[in-house]
CSV table of C-alpha atoms and ligand atoms in Angstrom, one decimal:
chain,number,residue,atom,x,y,z
A,1,UNK,CA,89.0,25.9,-41.6
A,2,UNK,CA,91.0,25.6,-38.0
A,3,UNK,CA,94.0,24.0,-36.7
A,4,UNK,CA,93.7,20.7,-36.0
A,5,UNK,CA,97.3,19.2,-35.6
A,6,UNK,CA,100.4,20.8,-33.9
A,7,UNK,CA,103.8,19.6,-34.2
A,8,UNK,CA,105.4,20.7,-31.2
A,9,UNK,CA,109.2,21.5,-31.9
A,10,UNK,CA,110.1,23.7,-29.1
A,11,UNK,CA,108.1,24.6,-26.3
A,12,UNK,CA,110.2,25.9,-23.4
A,13,UNK,CA,106.6,27.8,-22.1
A,14,UNK,CA,105.4,26.8,-18.5
A,15,UNK,CA,101.8,26.2,-20.4
A,16,UNK,CA,101.7,23.3,-21.7
A,17,UNK,CA,101.8,21.9,-25.5
A,18,UNK,CA,98.0,20.5,-24.5
A,19,UNK,CA,97.0,23.5,-24.1
A,20,UNK,CA,98.8,25.4,-26.8
A,21,UNK,CA,96.9,23.0,-29.3
A,22,UNK,CA,94.0,23.5,-28.7
A,23,UNK,CA,93.8,27.4,-28.7
A,24,UNK,CA,95.2,27.0,-31.5
A,25,UNK,CA,92.4,25.1,-32.5
A,26,UNK,CA,90.0,28.0,-31.4
A,27,UNK,CA,91.9,30.7,-33.5
A,28,UNK,CA,89.0,31.5,-35.9
A,29,UNK,CA,91.1,31.6,-39.6
A,30,UNK,CA,90.0,33.3,-42.8
A,31,UNK,CA,88.8,30.5,-44.8
A,32,UNK,CA,89.4,29.9,-49.0
A,33,UNK,CA,86.1,27.4,-48.8
A,34,UNK,CA,86.3,27.5,-52.6
A,35,UNK,CA,90.5,26.0,-52.5
A,36,UNK,CA,90.0,23.1,-50.5
A,37,UNK,CA,88.9,20.1,-50.3
A,38,UNK,CA,87.2,18.5,-46.7
A,39,UNK,CA,89.5,16.0,-45.9
A,40,UNK,CA,86.9,12.9,-45.4
A,41,UNK,CA,86.3,14.0,-49.7
A,42,UNK,CA,89.9,14.2,-50.9
A,43,UNK,CA,91.8,12.6,-53.5
A,44,UNK,CA,94.6,12.6,-51.9
A,45,UNK,CA,92.7,10.2,-49.8
A,46,UNK,CA,96.0,10.6,-46.7
A,47,UNK,CA,95.9,10.6,-43.2
A,48,UNK,CA,98.2,13.5,-43.4
A,49,UNK,CA,96.6,15.4,-46.2
A,50,UNK,CA,97.5,17.1,-49.2
A,51,UNK,CA,97.2,20.8,-50.2
A,52,UNK,CA,95.0,20.2,-51.2
A,53,UNK,CA,93.1,19.8,-48.2
A,54,UNK,CA,95.2,21.4,-45.8
A,55,UNK,CA,97.3,24.2,-44.5
A,56,UNK,CA,100.6,24.7,-43.2
A,57,UNK,CA,100.7,27.4,-40.1
A,58,UNK,CA,104.2,27.9,-38.4
A,59,UNK,CA,105.1,29.6,-35.2
A,60,UNK,CA,108.2,30.7,-33.8
A,61,UNK,CA,108.7,32.7,-31.1
A,62,UNK,CA,111.5,34.0,-28.5
A,63,UNK,CA,111.6,35.9,-26.1
A,64,UNK,CA,115.1,37.8,-26.5
A,65,UNK,CA,114.6,41.3,-24.6
A,66,UNK,CA,112.5,39.9,-21.7
A,67,UNK,CA,108.5,38.5,-21.4
A,68,UNK,CA,106.1,38.8,-24.2
A,69,UNK,CA,103.1,37.6,-25.2
A,70,UNK,CA,102.9,35.7,-28.2
A,71,UNK,CA,99.8,36.2,-30.2
A,72,UNK,CA,97.7,34.9,-33.4
A,73,UNK,CA,100.1,37.3,-35.2
A,74,UNK,CA,102.8,35.6,-35.1
A,75,UNK,CA,101.3,32.0,-36.8
A,76,UNK,CA,102.6,32.9,-40.5
A,77,UNK,CA,100.0,30.5,-43.4
A,78,UNK,CA,102.0,28.9,-46.2
A,79,UNK,CA,98.3,30.6,-48.1
A,80,UNK,CA,97.3,34.2,-47.4
A,81,UNK,CA,94.5,33.6,-48.1
A,82,UNK,CA,94.7,31.0,-44.8
A,83,UNK,CA,95.0,33.3,-41.6
A,84,UNK,CA,94.3,34.0,-38.2
A,85,UNK,CA,91.1,37.0,-38.8
A,86,UNK,CA,92.7,39.2,-36.6
A,87,UNK,CA,96.2,39.5,-34.8
A,88,UNK,CA,95.8,40.1,-31.5
A,89,UNK,CA,94.3,36.6,-30.3
A,90,UNK,CA,97.0,35.7,-26.4
A,91,UNK,CA,97.7,32.3,-27.1
A,92,UNK,CA,100.8,32.0,-24.7
A,93,UNK,CA,103.3,34.3,-22.2
A,94,UNK,CA,107.2,33.7,-22.7
A,95,UNK,CA,109.3,34.3,-20.1
A,96,UNK,CA,112.7,35.6,-20.9
A,97,UNK,CA,114.5,33.2,-22.8
A,98,UNK,CA,111.8,31.2,-23.5
A,99,UNK,CA,111.0,30.2,-27.0
A,100,UNK,CA,107.9,28.1,-28.6
A,101,UNK,CA,108.8,26.9,-31.9
A,102,UNK,CA,105.5,24.6,-33.9
A,103,UNK,CA,103.7,23.8,-36.7
A,104,UNK,CA,100.1,23.6,-36.8
A,105,UNK,CA,97.5,22.3,-39.6
A,106,UNK,CA,94.8,23.5,-40.6
A,107,UNK,CA,91.7,21.5,-42.0
A,108,UNK,CA,88.6,22.2,-43.2
A,109,UNK,CA,85.3,20.8,-40.8
A,110,UNK,CA,82.1,20.8,-40.0
A,111,UNK,CA,80.5,22.4,-36.4
A,112,UNK,CA,78.8,19.1,-35.8
A,113,UNK,CA,82.4,17.5,-34.8
A,114,UNK,CA,84.1,20.3,-32.8
A,115,UNK,CA,83.1,24.2,-31.9
A,116,UNK,CA,86.5,25.2,-33.8
A,117,UNK,CA,84.4,24.8,-37.2
A,118,UNK,CA,81.3,26.7,-36.6
A,119,UNK,CA,81.8,29.8,-38.7
A,120,UNK,CA,79.0,31.7,-36.4
A,121,UNK,CA,79.2,33.3,-33.1
A,122,UNK,CA,75.9,34.1,-32.5
A,123,UNK,CA,73.1,32.9,-34.8
A,124,UNK,CA,69.0,34.5,-33.4
A,125,UNK,CA,66.0,35.2,-35.7
A,126,UNK,CA,62.4,36.3,-34.0
A,127,UNK,CA,59.0,37.3,-35.1
A,128,UNK,CA,59.4,39.8,-38.1
A,129,UNK,CA,56.7,42.6,-36.5
A,130,UNK,CA,53.5,44.3,-38.0
A,131,UNK,CA,51.7,47.4,-36.3
A,132,UNK,CA,48.8,49.4,-36.4
A,133,UNK,CA,47.6,52.4,-34.6
A,134,UNK,CA,43.8,52.9,-35.8
A,135,UNK,CA,41.9,55.5,-36.3
A,136,UNK,CA,40.7,55.6,-32.6
A,137,UNK,CA,44.1,56.9,-31.7
A,138,UNK,CA,44.1,60.5,-30.4
A,139,UNK,CA,47.9,61.0,-30.0
A,140,UNK,CA,48.2,61.0,-26.6
A,141,UNK,CA,52.2,59.6,-26.9
A,142,UNK,CA,51.7,57.0,-23.9
A,143,UNK,CA,53.1,54.1,-25.8
A,144,UNK,CA,55.2,56.3,-27.1
A,145,UNK,CA,56.8,57.1,-23.3
A,146,UNK,CA,56.0,53.2,-22.8
A,147,UNK,CA,58.0,51.8,-25.5
A,148,UNK,CA,61.4,50.6,-24.0
A,149,UNK,CA,62.5,49.7,-28.1
A,150,UNK,CA,61.9,53.2,-28.7
A,151,UNK,CA,59.7,52.7,-31.7
A,152,UNK,CA,56.9,54.8,-31.8
A,153,UNK,CA,57.1,58.5,-32.4
A,154,UNK,CA,55.2,61.3,-31.8
A,155,UNK,CA,54.0,63.2,-35.0
A,156,UNK,CA,51.4,66.3,-33.4
A,157,UNK,CA,48.4,64.2,-33.2
A,158,UNK,CA,50.1,60.9,-34.1
A,159,UNK,CA,52.0,57.9,-33.8
A,160,UNK,CA,54.6,56.4,-35.8
A,161,UNK,CA,56.7,53.5,-36.8
A,162,UNK,CA,60.1,54.6,-36.7
A,163,UNK,CA,62.0,51.5,-36.5
A,164,UNK,CA,60.2,49.0,-36.8
A,165,UNK,CA,63.1,46.1,-36.5
A,166,UNK,CA,64.1,46.7,-33.3
A,167,UNK,CA,60.4,46.3,-32.3
A,168,UNK,CA,60.7,42.4,-29.8
A,169,UNK,CA,56.4,42.5,-29.4
A,170,UNK,CA,56.4,42.8,-25.8
A,171,UNK,CA,53.0,44.5,-26.0
A,172,UNK,CA,54.2,46.7,-22.8
A,173,UNK,CA,52.5,49.5,-25.8
A,174,UNK,CA,49.1,48.0,-26.0
A,175,UNK,CA,48.7,47.5,-22.4
A,176,UNK,CA,49.9,51.5,-21.9
A,177,UNK,CA,47.2,52.5,-24.4
A,178,UNK,CA,44.0,53.7,-22.5
A,179,UNK,CA,41.9,53.1,-25.2
A,180,UNK,CA,39.8,50.2,-25.7
A,181,UNK,CA,40.2,48.7,-27.0
A,182,UNK,CA,43.5,49.8,-27.8
A,183,UNK,CA,44.7,51.6,-30.7
A,184,UNK,CA,47.7,49.7,-31.7
A,185,UNK,CA,47.8,46.6,-32.8
A,186,UNK,CA,51.6,44.3,-32.5
A,187,UNK,CA,51.2,41.1,-34.5
A,188,UNK,CA,53.9,38.5,-35.7
A,189,UNK,CA,54.1,38.9,-39.3
A,190,UNK,CA,53.4,35.3,-41.4
A,191,UNK,CA,56.0,33.6,-42.7
A,192,UNK,CA,58.4,36.1,-42.2
A,193,UNK,CA,61.9,36.5,-39.2
A,194,UNK,CA,64.8,38.3,-38.9
A,195,UNK,CA,67.3,36.4,-39.4
A,196,UNK,CA,70.5,37.3,-37.7
A,197,UNK,CA,73.8,35.6,-38.1
A,198,UNK,CA,77.1,36.4,-36.5
A,199,UNK,CA,79.8,35.8,-37.7
A,200,UNK,CA,83.5,35.0,-36.5
A,201,UNK,CA,84.7,36.0,-40.2
A,202,UNK,CA,86.3,33.5,-41.1
A,203,UNK,CA,83.0,33.8,-43.3
A,204,UNK,CA,81.0,36.3,-44.7
A,205,UNK,CA,77.8,36.1,-43.4
A,206,UNK,CA,75.9,35.9,-47.1
A,207,UNK,CA,78.6,32.5,-48.3
A,208,UNK,CA,77.7,31.3,-44.1
A,209,UNK,CA,73.2,30.9,-45.0
A,210,UNK,CA,74.2,30.1,-48.3
A,211,UNK,CA,76.4,27.3,-47.7
A,212,UNK,CA,74.0,26.1,-44.6
A,213,UNK,CA,71.2,26.5,-47.4
A,214,UNK,CA,73.1,23.8,-49.8
A,215,UNK,CA,74.1,21.8,-47.4
A,216,UNK,CA,69.9,21.3,-46.0
A,217,UNK,CA,69.3,20.6,-49.4
A,218,UNK,CA,71.0,17.8,-49.8
A,219,UNK,CA,70.5,16.5,-46.7
A,220,UNK,CA,67.0,17.2,-47.6
A,221,UNK,CA,66.7,15.3,-51.4
A,222,UNK,CA,69.0,12.7,-48.8
A,223,UNK,CA,65.1,11.9,-46.5
A,224,UNK,CA,63.2,11.8,-49.7
A,225,UNK,CA,65.8,9.2,-51.8
A,226,UNK,CA,65.4,7.0,-48.2
A,227,UNK,CA,61.9,7.7,-47.9
A,228,UNK,CA,61.4,6.6,-51.6
A,229,UNK,CA,63.2,2.9,-51.0
A,230,UNK,CA,61.4,1.8,-48.0
A,231,UNK,CA,58.4,3.0,-49.9
A,232,UNK,CA,59.2,0.5,-52.6
A,233,UNK,CA,60.6,-1.4,-50.4
A,234,UNK,CA,57.0,-2.1,-48.7
A,235,UNK,CA,54.9,-2.7,-52.4
B,301,SF4,S1,55.0,45.5,-28.7
B,301,SF4,FE1,57.0,46.5,-27.4
B,301,SF4,S2,58.7,46.9,-28.3
B,301,SF4,FE2,56.8,46.7,-29.8
B,301,SF4,S3,56.5,48.9,-30.5
B,301,SF4,FE3,54.5,47.8,-28.4
B,301,SF4,S4,56.7,48.3,-26.8
B,301,SF4,FE4,57.8,49.3,-28.5
B,302,SF4,S1,48.5,55.3,-26.9
B,302,SF4,FE1,46.5,54.7,-27.6
B,302,SF4,S2,46.1,56.7,-28.4
B,302,SF4,FE2,47.7,57.6,-27.2
B,302,SF4,S3,49.0,57.5,-28.8
B,302,SF4,FE3,49.3,55.4,-28.5
B,302,SF4,S4,48.1,53.8,-29.9
B,302,SF4,FE4,46.9,56.1,-29.3
B,303,ZN,ZN1,93.8,15.9,-49.4
């Protein structure tokens, strides 16, 4: 959910209305995915929206006693479940005597329409590493010292893996091994990945992955139906 429309009732600050609206749109909001409809799928079919597809948030701040920063925490939501994930996102500054009064409307949307609807701030994946240490290893420790991620540890005359998921498969350890062929082998696991999903806190990371899999599933079914149609047209 993100702020999608803003009605400025009063703005005596130096910042233009458009800039304020843009900044409000980028404030991540805690999203109640189960209680709201996407505007295009809502039964109200109204451009303005209804209680099932829109949340109203308001700001009314006046700098009475001196300069003041307006933060995301100054947004009051009609639904306590939909509010900024942090109260400390600065939106604008007011000089003494200036005032900002507005109403903002948050809606559900998709990241492909605008980045403000992306619930993910960072998403990466890497291969899951597999490390094999053979019997020819004499525990010299060269690989331990060379590893930039401290994946390996020396235990007596042996080397052990202590932190497998940190391995980047850089191969520095195999290159450092004096044995020929190297006594250590690092390869990617087939069909296994480490998938990092960092949430903006709009939704929990687990829910983000579950919802994206549902969307992917729907799209694959649509593709499958499309292929069948084309086939039947041919026959
Ligand atoms: S491949 Fe690189 S990160 Fe992985 S254990 Fe070897 S040196 Fe460390
Ligand atoms: S560098 Fe090779 S021989 Fe030395 S501890 Fe590591 S794997 Fe064993
Ligand atoms: Zn509606």
